[in-house]
CSV table of C-alpha atoms in Angstrom, one decimal:
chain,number,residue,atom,x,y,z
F,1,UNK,CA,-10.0,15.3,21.1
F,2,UNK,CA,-8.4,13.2,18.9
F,3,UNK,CA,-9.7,10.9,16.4
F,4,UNK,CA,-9.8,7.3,17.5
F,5,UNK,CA,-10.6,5.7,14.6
F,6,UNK,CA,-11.8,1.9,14.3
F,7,UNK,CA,-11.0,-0.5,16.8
F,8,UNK,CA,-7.6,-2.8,16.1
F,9,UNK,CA,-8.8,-5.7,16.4
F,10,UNK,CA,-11.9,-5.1,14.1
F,11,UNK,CA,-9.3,-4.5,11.3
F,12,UNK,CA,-7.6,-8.0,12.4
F,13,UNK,CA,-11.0,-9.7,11.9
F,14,UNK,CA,-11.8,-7.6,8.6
F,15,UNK,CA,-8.2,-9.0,7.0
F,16,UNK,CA,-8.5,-12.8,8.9
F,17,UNK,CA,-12.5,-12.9,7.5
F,18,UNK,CA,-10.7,-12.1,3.5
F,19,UNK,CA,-8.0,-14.4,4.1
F,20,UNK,CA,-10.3,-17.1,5.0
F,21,UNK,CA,-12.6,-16.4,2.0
F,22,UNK,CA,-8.9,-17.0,-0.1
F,23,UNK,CA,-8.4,-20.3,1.2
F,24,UNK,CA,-12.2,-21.4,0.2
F,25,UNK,CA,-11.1,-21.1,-3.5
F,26,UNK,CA,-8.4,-21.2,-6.3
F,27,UNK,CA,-10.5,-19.4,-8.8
F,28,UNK,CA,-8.0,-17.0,-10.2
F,29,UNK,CA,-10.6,-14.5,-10.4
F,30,UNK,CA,-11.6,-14.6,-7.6
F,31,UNK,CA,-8.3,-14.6,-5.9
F,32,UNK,CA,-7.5,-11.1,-8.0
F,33,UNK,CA,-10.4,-9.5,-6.5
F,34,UNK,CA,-9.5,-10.5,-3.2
F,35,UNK,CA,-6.4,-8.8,-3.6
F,36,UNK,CA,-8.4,-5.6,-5.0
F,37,UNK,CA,-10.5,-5.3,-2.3
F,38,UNK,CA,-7.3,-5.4,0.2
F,39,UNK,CA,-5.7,-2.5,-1.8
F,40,UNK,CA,-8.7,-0.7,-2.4
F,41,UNK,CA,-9.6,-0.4,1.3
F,42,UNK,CA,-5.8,-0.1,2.7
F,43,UNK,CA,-5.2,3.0,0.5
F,44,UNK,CA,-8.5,4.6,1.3
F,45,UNK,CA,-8.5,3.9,4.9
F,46,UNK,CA,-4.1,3.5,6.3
F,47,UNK,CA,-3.4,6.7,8.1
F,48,UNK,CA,0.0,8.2,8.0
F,49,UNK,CA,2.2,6.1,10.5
F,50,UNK,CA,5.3,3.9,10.0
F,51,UNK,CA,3.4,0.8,10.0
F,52,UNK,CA,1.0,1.5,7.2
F,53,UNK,CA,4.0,1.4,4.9
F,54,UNK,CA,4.0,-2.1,5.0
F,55,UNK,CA,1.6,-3.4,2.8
F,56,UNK,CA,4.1,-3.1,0.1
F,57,UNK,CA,6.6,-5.3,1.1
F,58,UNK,CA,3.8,-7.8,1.7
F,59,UNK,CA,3.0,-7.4,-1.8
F,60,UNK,CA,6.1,-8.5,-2.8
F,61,UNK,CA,6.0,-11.4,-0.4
F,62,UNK,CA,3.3,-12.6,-2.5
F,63,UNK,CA,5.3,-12.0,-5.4
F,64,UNK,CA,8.3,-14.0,-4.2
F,65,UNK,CA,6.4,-16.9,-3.1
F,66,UNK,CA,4.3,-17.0,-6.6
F,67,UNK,CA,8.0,-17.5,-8.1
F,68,UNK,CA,10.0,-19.6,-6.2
F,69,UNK,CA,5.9,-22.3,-6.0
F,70,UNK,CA,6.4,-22.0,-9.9
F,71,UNK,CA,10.2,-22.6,-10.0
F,72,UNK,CA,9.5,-25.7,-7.6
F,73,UNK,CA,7.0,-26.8,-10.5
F,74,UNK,CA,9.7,-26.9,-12.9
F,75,UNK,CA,12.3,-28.3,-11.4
F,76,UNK,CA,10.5,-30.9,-9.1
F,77,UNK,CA,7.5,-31.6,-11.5
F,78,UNK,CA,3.9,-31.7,-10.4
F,79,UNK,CA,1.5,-34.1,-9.7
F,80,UNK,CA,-0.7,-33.0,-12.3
F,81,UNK,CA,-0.7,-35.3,-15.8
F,82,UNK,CA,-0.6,-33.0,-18.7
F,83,UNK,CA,-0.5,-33.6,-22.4
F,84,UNK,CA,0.5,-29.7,-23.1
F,85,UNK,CA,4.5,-30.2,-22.9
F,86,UNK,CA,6.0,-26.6,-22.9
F,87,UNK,CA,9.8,-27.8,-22.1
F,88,UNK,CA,11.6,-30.7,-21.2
F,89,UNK,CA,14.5,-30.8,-18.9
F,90,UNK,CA,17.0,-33.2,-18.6
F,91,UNK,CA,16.0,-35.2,-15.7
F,92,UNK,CA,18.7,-36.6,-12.8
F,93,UNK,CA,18.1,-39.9,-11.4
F,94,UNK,CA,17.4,-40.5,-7.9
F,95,UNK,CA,18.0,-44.0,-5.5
F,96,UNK,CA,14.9,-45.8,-4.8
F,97,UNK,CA,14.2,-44.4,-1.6
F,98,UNK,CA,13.9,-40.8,-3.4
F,99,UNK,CA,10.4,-42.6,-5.2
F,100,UNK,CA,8.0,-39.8,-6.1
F,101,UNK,CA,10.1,-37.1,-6.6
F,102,UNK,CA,12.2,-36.4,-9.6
F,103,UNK,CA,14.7,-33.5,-11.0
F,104,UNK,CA,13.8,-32.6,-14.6
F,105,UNK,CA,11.6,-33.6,-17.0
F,106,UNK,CA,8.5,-32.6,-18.6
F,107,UNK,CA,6.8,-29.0,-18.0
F,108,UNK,CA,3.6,-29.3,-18.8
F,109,UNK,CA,1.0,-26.5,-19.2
F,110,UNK,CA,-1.5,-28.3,-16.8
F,111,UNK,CA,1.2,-28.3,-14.1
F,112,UNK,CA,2.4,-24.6,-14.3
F,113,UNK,CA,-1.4,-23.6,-13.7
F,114,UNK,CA,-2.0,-25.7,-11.1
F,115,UNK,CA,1.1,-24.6,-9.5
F,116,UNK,CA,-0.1,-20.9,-9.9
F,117,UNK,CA,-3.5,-21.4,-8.6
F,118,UNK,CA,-2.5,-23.2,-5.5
F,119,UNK,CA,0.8,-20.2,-5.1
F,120,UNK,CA,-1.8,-16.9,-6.1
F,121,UNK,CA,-4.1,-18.9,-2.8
F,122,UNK,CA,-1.3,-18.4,-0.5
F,123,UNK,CA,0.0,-15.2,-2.3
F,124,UNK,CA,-3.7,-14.0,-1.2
F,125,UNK,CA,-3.4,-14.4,2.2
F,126,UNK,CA,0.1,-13.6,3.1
F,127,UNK,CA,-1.2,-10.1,1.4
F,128,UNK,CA,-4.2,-9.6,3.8
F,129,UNK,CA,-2.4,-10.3,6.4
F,130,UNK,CA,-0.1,-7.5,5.5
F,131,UNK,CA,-3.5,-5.0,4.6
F,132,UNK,CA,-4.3,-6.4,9.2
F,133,UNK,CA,-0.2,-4.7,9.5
F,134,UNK,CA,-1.2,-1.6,7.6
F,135,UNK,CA,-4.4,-0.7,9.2
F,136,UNK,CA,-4.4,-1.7,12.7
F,137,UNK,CA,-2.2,0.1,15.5
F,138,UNK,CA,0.0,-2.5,17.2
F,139,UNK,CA,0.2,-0.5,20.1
F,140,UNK,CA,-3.5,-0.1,20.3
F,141,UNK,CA,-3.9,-3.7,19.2
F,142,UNK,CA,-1.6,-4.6,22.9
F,143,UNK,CA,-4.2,-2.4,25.1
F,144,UNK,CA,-6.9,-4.5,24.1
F,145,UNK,CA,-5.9,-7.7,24.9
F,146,UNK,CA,-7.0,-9.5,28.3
F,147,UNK,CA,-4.5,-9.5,31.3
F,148,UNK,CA,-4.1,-13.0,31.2
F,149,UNK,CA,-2.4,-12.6,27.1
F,150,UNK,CA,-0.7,-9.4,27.8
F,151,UNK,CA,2.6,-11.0,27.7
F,152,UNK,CA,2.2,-13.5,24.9
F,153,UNK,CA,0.7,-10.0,22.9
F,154,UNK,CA,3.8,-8.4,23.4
F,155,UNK,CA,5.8,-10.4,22.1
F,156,UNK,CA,3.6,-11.0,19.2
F,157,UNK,CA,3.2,-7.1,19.1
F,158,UNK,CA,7.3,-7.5,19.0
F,159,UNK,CA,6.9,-9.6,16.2
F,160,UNK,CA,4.6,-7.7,14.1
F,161,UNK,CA,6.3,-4.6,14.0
F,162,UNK,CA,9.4,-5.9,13.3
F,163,UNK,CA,8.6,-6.0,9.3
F,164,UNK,CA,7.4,-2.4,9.4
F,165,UNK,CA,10.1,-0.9,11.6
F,166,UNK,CA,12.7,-2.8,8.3
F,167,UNK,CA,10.7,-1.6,5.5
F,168,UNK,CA,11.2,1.9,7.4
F,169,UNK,CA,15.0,1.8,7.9
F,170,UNK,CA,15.4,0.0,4.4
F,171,UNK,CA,13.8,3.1,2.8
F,172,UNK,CA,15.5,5.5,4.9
F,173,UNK,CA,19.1,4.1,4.4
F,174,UNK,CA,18.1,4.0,0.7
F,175,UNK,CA,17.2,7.6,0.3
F,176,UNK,CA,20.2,8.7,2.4
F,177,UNK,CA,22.4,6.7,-0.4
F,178,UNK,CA,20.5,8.2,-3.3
F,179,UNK,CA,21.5,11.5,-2.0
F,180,UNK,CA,24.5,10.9,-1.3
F,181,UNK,CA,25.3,9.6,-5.0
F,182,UNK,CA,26.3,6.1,-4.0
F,183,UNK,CA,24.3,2.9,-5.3
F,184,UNK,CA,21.1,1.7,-3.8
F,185,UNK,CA,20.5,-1.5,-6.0
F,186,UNK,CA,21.4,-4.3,-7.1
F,187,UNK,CA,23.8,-6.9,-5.1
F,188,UNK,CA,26.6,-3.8,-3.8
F,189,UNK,CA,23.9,-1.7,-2.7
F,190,UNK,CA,22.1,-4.4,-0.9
F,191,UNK,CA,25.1,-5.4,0.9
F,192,UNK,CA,26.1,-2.0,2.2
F,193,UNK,CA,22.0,-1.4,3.1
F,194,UNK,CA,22.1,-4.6,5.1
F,195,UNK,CA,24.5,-4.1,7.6
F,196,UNK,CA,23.3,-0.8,9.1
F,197,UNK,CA,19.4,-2.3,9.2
F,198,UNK,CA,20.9,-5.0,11.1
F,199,UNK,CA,22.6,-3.2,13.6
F,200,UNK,CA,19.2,-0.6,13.9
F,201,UNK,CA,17.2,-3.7,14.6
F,202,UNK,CA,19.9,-4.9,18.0
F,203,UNK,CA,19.4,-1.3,19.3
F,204,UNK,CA,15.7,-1.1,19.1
F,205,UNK,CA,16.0,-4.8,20.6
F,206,UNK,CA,18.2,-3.0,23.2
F,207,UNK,CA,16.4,-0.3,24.0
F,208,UNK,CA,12.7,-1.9,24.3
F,209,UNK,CA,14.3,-4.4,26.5
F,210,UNK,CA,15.3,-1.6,28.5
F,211,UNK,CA,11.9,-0.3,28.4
F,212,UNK,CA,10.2,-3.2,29.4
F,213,UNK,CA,12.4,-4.1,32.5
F,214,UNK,CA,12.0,0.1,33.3
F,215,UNK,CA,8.4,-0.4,33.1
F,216,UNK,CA,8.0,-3.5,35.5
F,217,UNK,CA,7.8,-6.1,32.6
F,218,UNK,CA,6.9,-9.7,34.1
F,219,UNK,CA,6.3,-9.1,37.3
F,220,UNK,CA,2.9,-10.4,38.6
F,221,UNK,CA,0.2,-10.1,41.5
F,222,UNK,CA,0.0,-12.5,44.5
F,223,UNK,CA,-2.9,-15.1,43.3
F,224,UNK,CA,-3.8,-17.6,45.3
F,225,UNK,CA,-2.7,-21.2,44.9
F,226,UNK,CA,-5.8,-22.7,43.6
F,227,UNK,CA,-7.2,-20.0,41.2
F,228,UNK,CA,-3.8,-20.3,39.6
F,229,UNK,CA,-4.7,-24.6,39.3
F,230,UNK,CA,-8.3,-23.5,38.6
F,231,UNK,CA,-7.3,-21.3,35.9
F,232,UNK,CA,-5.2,-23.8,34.3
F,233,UNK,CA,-7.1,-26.4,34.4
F,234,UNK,CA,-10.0,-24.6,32.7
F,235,UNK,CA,-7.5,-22.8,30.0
F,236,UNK,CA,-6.1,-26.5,29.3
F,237,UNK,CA,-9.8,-27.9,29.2
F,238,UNK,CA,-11.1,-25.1,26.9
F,239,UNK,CA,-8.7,-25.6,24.1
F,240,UNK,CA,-8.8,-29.2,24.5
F,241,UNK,CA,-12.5,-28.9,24.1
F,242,UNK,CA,-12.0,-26.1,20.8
F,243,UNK,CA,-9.3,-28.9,19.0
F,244,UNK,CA,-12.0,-31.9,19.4
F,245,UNK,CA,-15.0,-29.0,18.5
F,246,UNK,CA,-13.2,-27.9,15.2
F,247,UNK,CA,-12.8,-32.0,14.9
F,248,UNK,CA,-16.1,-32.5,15.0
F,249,UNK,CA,-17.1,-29.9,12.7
F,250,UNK,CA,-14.7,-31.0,10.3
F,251,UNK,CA,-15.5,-35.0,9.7
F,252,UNK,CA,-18.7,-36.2,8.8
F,253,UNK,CA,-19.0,-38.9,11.6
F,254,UNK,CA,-18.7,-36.1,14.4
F,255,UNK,CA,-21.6,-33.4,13.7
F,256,UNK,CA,-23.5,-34.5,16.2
F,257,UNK,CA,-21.1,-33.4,18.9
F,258,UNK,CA,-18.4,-31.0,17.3
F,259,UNK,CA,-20.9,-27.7,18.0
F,260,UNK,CA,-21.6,-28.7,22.0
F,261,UNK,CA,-17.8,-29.0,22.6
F,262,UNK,CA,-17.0,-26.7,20.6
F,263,UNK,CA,-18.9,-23.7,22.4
F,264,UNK,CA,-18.3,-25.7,25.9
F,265,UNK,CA,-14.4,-24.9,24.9
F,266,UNK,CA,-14.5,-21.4,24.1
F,267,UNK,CA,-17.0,-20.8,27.6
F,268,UNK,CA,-14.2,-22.8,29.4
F,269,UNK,CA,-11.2,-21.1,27.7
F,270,UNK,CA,-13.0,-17.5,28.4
F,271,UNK,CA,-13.5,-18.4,31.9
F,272,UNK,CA,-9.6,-19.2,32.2
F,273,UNK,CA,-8.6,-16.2,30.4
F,274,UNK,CA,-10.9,-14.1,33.2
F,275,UNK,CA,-8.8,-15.7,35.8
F,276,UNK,CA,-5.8,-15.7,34.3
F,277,UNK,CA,-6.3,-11.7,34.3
F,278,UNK,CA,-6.1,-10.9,38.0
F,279,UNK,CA,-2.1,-12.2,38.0
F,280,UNK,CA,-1.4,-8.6,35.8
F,281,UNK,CA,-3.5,-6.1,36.6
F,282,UNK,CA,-3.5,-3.3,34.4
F,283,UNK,CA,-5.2,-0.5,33.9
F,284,UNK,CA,-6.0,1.1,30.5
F,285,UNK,CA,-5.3,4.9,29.4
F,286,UNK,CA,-8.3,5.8,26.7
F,287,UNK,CA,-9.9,2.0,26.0
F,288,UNK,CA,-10.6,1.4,22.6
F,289,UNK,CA,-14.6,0.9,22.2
F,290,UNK,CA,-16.0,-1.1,20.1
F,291,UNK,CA,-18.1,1.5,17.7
F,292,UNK,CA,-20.6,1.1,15.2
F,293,UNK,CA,-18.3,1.4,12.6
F,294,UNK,CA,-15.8,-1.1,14.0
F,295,UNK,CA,-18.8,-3.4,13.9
F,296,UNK,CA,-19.2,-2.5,10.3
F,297,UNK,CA,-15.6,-3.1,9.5
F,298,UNK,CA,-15.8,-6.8,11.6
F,299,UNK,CA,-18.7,-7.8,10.5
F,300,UNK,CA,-18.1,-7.6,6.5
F,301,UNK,CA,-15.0,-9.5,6.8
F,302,UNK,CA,-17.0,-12.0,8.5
F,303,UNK,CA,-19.4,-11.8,5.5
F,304,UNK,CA,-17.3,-12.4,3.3
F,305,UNK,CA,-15.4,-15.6,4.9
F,306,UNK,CA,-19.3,-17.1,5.9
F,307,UNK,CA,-20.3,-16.4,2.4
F,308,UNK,CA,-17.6,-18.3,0.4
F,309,UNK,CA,-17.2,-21.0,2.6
F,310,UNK,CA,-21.4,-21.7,1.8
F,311,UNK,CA,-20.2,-21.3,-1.9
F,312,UNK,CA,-17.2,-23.5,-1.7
F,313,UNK,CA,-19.8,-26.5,-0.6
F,314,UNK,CA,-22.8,-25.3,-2.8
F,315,UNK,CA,-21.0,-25.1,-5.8
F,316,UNK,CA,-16.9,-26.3,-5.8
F,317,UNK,CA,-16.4,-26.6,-9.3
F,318,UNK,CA,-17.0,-22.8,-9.8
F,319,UNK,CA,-14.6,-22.1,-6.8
F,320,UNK,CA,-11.8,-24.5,-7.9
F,321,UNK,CA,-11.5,-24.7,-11.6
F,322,UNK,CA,-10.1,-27.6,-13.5
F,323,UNK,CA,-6.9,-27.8,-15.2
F,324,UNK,CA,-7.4,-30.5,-16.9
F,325,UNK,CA,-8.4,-29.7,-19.8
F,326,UNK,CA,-7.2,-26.6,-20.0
F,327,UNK,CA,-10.3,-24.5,-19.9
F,328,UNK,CA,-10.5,-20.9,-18.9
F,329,UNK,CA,-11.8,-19.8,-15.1
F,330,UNK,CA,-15.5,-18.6,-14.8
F,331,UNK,CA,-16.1,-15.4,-12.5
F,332,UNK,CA,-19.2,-17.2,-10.2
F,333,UNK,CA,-21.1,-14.0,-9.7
F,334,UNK,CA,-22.9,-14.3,-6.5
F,335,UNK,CA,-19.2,-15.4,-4.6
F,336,UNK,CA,-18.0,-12.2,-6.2
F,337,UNK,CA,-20.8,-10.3,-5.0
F,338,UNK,CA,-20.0,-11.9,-1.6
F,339,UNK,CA,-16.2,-10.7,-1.8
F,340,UNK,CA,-17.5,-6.6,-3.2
F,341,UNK,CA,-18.8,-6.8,0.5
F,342,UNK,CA,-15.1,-6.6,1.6
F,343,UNK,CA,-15.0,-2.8,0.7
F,344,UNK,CA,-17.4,-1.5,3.2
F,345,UNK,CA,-14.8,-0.2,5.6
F,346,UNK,CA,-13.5,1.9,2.6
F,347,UNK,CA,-16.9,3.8,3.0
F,348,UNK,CA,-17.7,3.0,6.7
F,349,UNK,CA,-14.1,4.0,7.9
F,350,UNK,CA,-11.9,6.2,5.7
F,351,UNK,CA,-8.6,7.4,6.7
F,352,UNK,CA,-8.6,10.0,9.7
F,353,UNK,CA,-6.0,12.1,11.6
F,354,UNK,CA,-3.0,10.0,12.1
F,355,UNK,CA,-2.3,9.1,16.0
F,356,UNK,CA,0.5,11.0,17.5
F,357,UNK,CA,3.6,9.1,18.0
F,358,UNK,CA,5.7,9.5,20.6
F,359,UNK,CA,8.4,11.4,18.1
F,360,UNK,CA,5.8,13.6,17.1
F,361,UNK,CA,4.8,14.7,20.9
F,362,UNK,CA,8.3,15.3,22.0
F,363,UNK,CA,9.1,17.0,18.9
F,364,UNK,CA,6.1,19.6,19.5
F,365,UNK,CA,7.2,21.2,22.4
F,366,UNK,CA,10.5,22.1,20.7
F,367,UNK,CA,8.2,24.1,17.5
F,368,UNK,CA,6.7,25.5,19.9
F,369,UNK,CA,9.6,27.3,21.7
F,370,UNK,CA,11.5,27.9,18.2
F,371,UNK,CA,8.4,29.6,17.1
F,372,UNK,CA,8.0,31.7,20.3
F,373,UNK,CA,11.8,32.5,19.6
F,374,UNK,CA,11.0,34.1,16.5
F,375,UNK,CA,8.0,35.7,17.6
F,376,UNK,CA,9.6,37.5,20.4
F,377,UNK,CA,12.9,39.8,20.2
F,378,UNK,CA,16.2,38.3,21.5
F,379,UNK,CA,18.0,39.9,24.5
F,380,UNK,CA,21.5,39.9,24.8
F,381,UNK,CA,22.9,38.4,28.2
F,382,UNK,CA,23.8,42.0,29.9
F,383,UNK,CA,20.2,43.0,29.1
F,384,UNK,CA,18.6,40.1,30.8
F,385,UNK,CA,18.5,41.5,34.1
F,386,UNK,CA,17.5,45.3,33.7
F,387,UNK,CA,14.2,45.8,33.4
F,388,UNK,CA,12.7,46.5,29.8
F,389,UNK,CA,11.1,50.1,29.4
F,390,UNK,CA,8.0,50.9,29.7
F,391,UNK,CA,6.2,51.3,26.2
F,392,UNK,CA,6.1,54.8,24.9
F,393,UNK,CA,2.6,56.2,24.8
F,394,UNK,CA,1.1,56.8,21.7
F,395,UNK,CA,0.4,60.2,19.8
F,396,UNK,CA,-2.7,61.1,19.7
F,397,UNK,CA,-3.8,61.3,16.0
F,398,UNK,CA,-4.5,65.4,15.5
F,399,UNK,CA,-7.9,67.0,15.1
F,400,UNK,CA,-9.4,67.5,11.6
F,401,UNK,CA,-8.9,71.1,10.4
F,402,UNK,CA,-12.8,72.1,10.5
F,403,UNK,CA,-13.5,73.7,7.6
F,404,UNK,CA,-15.2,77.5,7.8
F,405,UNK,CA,-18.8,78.0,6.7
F,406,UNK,CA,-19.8,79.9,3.6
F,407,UNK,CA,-19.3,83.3,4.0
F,408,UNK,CA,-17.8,83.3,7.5
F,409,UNK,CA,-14.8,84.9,8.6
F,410,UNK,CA,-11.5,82.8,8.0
F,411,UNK,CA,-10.0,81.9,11.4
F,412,UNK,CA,-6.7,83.9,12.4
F,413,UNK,CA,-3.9,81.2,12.7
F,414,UNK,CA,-2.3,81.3,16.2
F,415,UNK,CA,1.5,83.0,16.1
F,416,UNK,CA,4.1,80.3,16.6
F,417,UNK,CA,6.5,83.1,18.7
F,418,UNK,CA,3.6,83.7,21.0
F,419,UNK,CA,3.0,80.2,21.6
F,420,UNK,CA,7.2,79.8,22.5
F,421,UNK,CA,6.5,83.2,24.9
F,422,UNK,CA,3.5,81.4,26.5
F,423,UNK,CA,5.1,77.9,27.1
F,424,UNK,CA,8.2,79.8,28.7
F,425,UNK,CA,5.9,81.7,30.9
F,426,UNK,CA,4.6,78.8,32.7
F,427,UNK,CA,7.7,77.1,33.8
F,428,UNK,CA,5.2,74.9,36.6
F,429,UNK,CA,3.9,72.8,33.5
F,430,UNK,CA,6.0,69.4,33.3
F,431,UNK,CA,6.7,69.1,29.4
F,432,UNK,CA,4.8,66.0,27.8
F,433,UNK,CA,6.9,62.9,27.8
């Protein structure tokens, strides 16, 4: 039986719980061992798929978007009064409708720093969303979702595994130019990788658009006409009630009623979703349970996002240092005792067998009959229909010489001509085969 592993969406909870504990503070710190928490437990625990390859490129997402928030600082300025001037620009002047934003200027140290703390924040959470892309099966993360979200998780599915499926074929036309000695960087070999990951992407479009309409994509049940208004009305209702909830929750006037309608939402928007589920009815091939070490996995992301936001309103200076002055960042140790908790998966769930993939099943069949090949002897074509001969019988191995006792008479050794007259006296006995 194959290995299962953890539970999709427990992975998805892990990575949203971290990401939520990023946008609670812009301690740089604390940021950085966000991030090492993410790599630590998606190289311990990723199995070998196409999909787990993806965490690098979200890596350099972060990257890119660190650069181009800093490069924004520069050119467009920051809000930020500083007295440290590192450069100064020449600065254009704008009409005076353009008031509030200028081109040029002064760079000031204060304003570079705030501009990196507020870009490493997003950085942070674009990256554990990529460690949710690396971990969790999309596939497996579809089977799990109610009937009535089956198609909106499809296309979602779609969307997700569109970055992984180009970070393949980027690698794979990469390596097929490297060994064919032609460039693979710079401007040249970008332009001559782009065009064949391009046209991979229409087919796979193609083709899983064939798929889906082969499969019965869309179609739905008969439902009645009032569970479908029923089960509208109560979807509508339930995220109406969740908006004004998370409302309430939010501003100090309403926290007296945000928790009520918040939890009369979500009952309301549950109940639509059950409804909504009789329209596709599906059945599921091996469900996903929800083990103890999925609850593991879930629960320390959760943890970790309950734990910050308690230490974003207990202490905020510690979770969003000043830059003015410049002063170094303090690591707060009881938040960063909150994020270690992030790494329990790495010990609760390390990597296991990889899930067969549909590549990988219909290539087995064809091992299998190349190593049969080799195992048995080929027959040429006129031999195929006579039937193969019977195996010849096996000699039986000859009896030990048995060696004379002391003193006893040696043996007289039988005369080979009168063994020849013997066998031609008895012409009845059919010679051994």
């Amino acid at each position: 039986m194959r290995d299962a592993g953890v539970h999709p969406g427990a992975w998805w909870l892990w990575a949203l719980g971290l990401g939520t504990a990023a946008t609670r503070t812009t301690n740089p710190l604390l940021l950085a061992l966000l991030l090492a928490v993410s790599a630590y437990v998606v190289t311990t625990c990723r199995p070998d798929t196409p999909w787990s390859r993806s965490y690098g490129a979200f890596l350099k997402l972060g990257l890119a978007v660190l650069l181009v928030r800093l490069l924004f600082a520069v050119v467009l300025g920051s809000p930020i009064p500083g007295t440290h001037v590192l450069a100064t620009l020449p600065e254009v002047p704008l009409p005076h409708w353009a008031q509030g934003i200028r081109l040029g200027g002064r760079v000031t140290a204060e304003g570079l720093l705030f501009a990196a703390y507020d870009a490493l924040r997003l950085a942070t959470l674009l990256v554990c969303v990529g460690a949710a892309n690396a971990l969790a099966s999309p596939t497996r993360l579809l089977k799990t979702l109610p009937g009535a979200l089956y198609e909106t998780g499809v296309a979602v599915v779609v969307a997700l595994t569109f970055a992984p499926n180009l970070v393949a074929d980027v690698q794979r036309l990469r390596a097929a130019r490297r060994l064919r000695g032609r460039p693979d960087r710079g401007v040249r070999g970008l332009l001559q990788v782009g065009l064949p990951v391009l046209e991979g992407a229409l087919e796979r479009s193609v083709a899983l658009a064939a798929a889906m309409d082969a499969r019965g994509y869309g179609r739905t049940a008969d439902v009645p006409a009032s569970v479908r208004r029923t089960t509208a009305a109560l979807t509508l209702g339930g995220l109406l009630g969740v908006c004004a909830g998370t409302y309430g929750l939010l501003t100090a006037a309403g926290g007296g009623y945000g928790l009520p309608v918040l939890l009369a939402g979500l009952a309301a928007a549950l109940a639509g979703l059950r409804l909504g589920g009789r329209r596709t009815p599906r059945t599921r091939y091996r469900p996903d349970r929800w083990t103890v070490r999925a609850c593991l996995v879930a629960g320390s992301g959760a943890a970790v996002a309950a734990l910050l936001t308690l230490a974003a309103s207990a202490d905020p200076a510690a979770l969003h240092p000043g830059v003015v002055p410049l002063t170094a960042p303090a690591l707060p140790l009881w938040p960063a005792a909150a994020v270690l908790l992030g790494l329990l998966p790495a010990f609760a769930a390390p990597a296991g067998r990889a899930e067969p993939t549909a590549a990988s099943r219909s290539a087995e069949p064809a091992v299998r009959s190349e190593a049969a090949d080799h195992a048995e002897p080929r027959r040429s074509p006129r031999s195929a229909g006579r039937a193969e001969p019977a195996a010849p019988a096996t000699r039986a191995r000859p009896a030990a010489r048995i060696q004379p006792a002391v003193g006893a008479e040696p043996a007289e050794s039988p005369d080979p001509r009168e063994s020849s007259k013997s066998s031609k006296s008895s012409p009845s006995e059919e010679p051994p085969s």
